Amino acid sequence: MPRKPRVDISGFHHVINRGVNRENIFLSDEDKKEFLHIVDMARENYHLTIHSFCILDNHYHLLIETHRDNLSLAVRYINSQYAIYFNKKMQRIGPLWQGRFKSWYVHNDDYLWLLIRYIEMNP
């Protein structure tokens, strides 16, 4: 059964991704800082607004507002750049992420405020 196409239109998106086998992908504060640096580069390059985020040891949540139809490109950049950094640092090869990132389009303000609260309370 083919997967559903991703909603890639401009607007608010809840994005998550997790380490392969649910393994930790952020082992130190340095790793989290590098991830945030990569997110900031994506913000600049892809004209995003980051409204909320949560970085846990084995996954992350981002609330991203896209101003162009480029969510997939931006998150692909974030995930690939962090995987390159992490694999080089840990001298490992192979996939870092469990699979495709998951994203949900935010359709209304009620969902937006609920999502902000969820992300902030997640840790």
Short mmCIF file of C-alpha atoms in Angstrom, two decimals:
data_model
loop_
_atom_site.label_atom_id
_atom_site.label_comp_id
_atom_site.label_asym_id
_atom_site.label_seq_id
_atom_site.Cartn_x
_atom_site.Cartn_y
_atom_site.Cartn_z
CA MET A 1 0.00 0.00 0.00
CA PRO A 2 1.58 3.31 -0.99
CA ARG A 3 2.14 5.92 1.68
CA LYS A 4 0.06 9.06 1.75
CA PRO A 5 1.64 12.11 0.17
CA ARG A 6 3.09 14.61 2.63
CA VAL A 7 1.27 17.91 3.14
CA ASP A 8 4.00 20.30 2.01
CA ILE A 9 2.04 23.55 1.77
CA SER A 10 3.04 26.70 3.59
CA GLY A 11 1.75 27.03 7.14
CA PHE A 12 2.35 25.43 10.53
CA HIS A 13 3.70 21.87 10.77
CA HIS A 14 4.45 19.59 13.71
CA VAL A 15 7.56 17.59 12.78
CA ILE A 16 9.06 14.67 14.70
CA ASN A 17 11.78 12.14 14.05
CA ARG A 18 13.34 9.43 16.17
CA GLY A 19 16.62 7.55 16.25
CA VAL A 20 16.80 4.14 14.60
CA ASN A 21 15.76 1.37 17.03
CA ARG A 22 14.70 4.18 19.39
CA GLU A 23 18.36 4.65 20.25
CA ASN A 24 19.69 7.90 21.66
CA ILE A 25 20.81 10.36 19.01
CA PHE A 26 21.62 13.26 21.32
CA LEU A 27 24.33 12.08 23.70
CA SER A 28 25.50 15.43 25.05
CA ASP A 29 24.65 19.10 25.24
CA GLU A 30 27.16 19.58 22.41
CA ASP A 31 25.02 17.33 20.18
CA LYS A 32 21.90 19.32 21.02
CA LYS A 33 23.69 22.60 20.30
CA GLU A 34 24.85 21.26 16.93
CA PHE A 35 21.31 20.16 16.10
CA LEU A 36 19.98 23.62 16.99
CA HIS A 37 22.70 25.19 14.86
CA ILE A 38 21.59 23.02 11.92
CA VAL A 39 17.94 23.94 12.54
CA ASP A 40 18.96 27.61 12.57
CA MET A 41 20.77 27.18 9.24
CA ALA A 42 17.65 25.54 7.79
CA ARG A 43 15.55 28.40 9.18
CA GLU A 44 17.70 30.88 7.34
CA ASN A 45 18.14 28.93 4.09
CA TYR A 46 14.51 27.80 3.74
CA HIS A 47 12.80 30.89 5.21
CA LEU A 48 11.19 29.10 8.16
CA THR A 49 9.93 30.28 11.51
CA ILE A 50 10.56 27.94 14.44
CA HIS A 51 7.84 28.50 17.02
CA SER A 52 8.57 25.69 19.45
CA PHE A 53 10.93 22.76 19.80
CA CYS A 54 11.79 19.93 22.15
CA ILE A 55 14.95 17.84 21.95
CA LEU A 56 14.90 14.58 23.89
CA ASP A 57 17.62 11.95 23.93
CA ASN A 58 16.14 9.78 21.19
CA HIS A 59 13.86 12.12 19.23
CA TYR A 60 12.85 15.70 18.57
CA HIS A 61 9.72 17.78 18.03
CA LEU A 62 9.62 20.98 15.97
CA LEU A 63 6.77 23.38 15.35
CA ILE A 64 7.75 24.94 12.06
CA GLU A 65 5.98 27.61 10.06
CA THR A 66 6.89 27.43 6.40
CA HIS A 67 6.43 30.47 4.21
CA ARG A 68 7.02 28.49 1.03
CA ASP A 69 6.05 24.96 0.02
CA ASN A 70 9.40 23.54 1.15
CA LEU A 71 8.87 21.57 4.38
CA SER A 72 10.32 18.35 2.95
CA LEU A 73 13.45 20.08 1.67
CA ALA A 74 14.04 21.85 4.97
CA VAL A 75 13.59 18.78 7.18
CA ARG A 76 15.63 16.65 4.81
CA TYR A 77 18.44 19.20 5.22
CA ILE A 78 18.14 19.12 9.04
CA ASN A 79 18.08 15.32 9.25
CA SER A 80 20.88 14.70 6.75
CA GLN A 81 23.22 17.34 8.20
CA TYR A 82 22.74 16.05 11.73
CA ALA A 83 23.23 12.43 10.62
CA ILE A 84 26.50 13.40 8.92
CA TYR A 85 27.65 15.20 12.08
CA PHE A 86 26.64 12.36 14.42
CA ASN A 87 28.01 9.52 12.28
CA LYS A 88 31.34 11.31 11.89
CA LYS A 89 31.56 12.10 15.61
CA MET A 90 30.71 8.53 16.66
CA GLN A 91 32.70 6.93 13.83
CA ARG A 92 29.67 4.98 12.71
CA ILE A 93 27.99 4.26 9.40
CA GLY A 94 24.41 3.60 8.45
CA PRO A 95 21.11 5.32 9.03
CA LEU A 96 20.61 7.45 12.11
CA TRP A 97 16.87 8.00 11.78
CA GLN A 98 14.14 5.41 12.22
CA GLY A 99 12.61 6.35 8.89
CA ARG A 100 10.84 9.21 7.21
CA PHE A 101 10.14 12.11 9.48
CA LYS A 102 6.55 12.47 10.55
CA SER A 103 4.67 15.71 10.11
CA TRP A 104 1.17 16.97 10.72
CA TYR A 105 -0.28 20.11 9.22
CA VAL A 106 -1.85 22.45 11.78
CA HIS A 107 -5.35 23.27 10.51
CA ASN A 108 -6.64 25.66 13.17
CA ASP A 109 -5.71 27.82 16.15
CA ASP A 110 -7.07 25.37 18.74
CA TYR A 111 -4.76 22.65 17.48
CA LEU A 112 -1.88 25.14 17.29
CA TRP A 113 -2.19 26.13 20.97
CA LEU A 114 -2.65 22.51 22.06
CA LEU A 115 0.45 21.56 20.09
CA ILE A 116 2.57 24.34 21.60
CA ARG A 117 1.57 23.16 25.06
CA TYR A 118 2.26 19.52 24.16
CA ILE A 119 5.76 20.30 22.87
CA GLU A 120 6.62 22.46 25.88
CA MET A 121 5.35 19.80 28.33
CA ASN A 122 6.89 16.82 26.49
CA PRO A 123 10.11 16.50 28.53
#
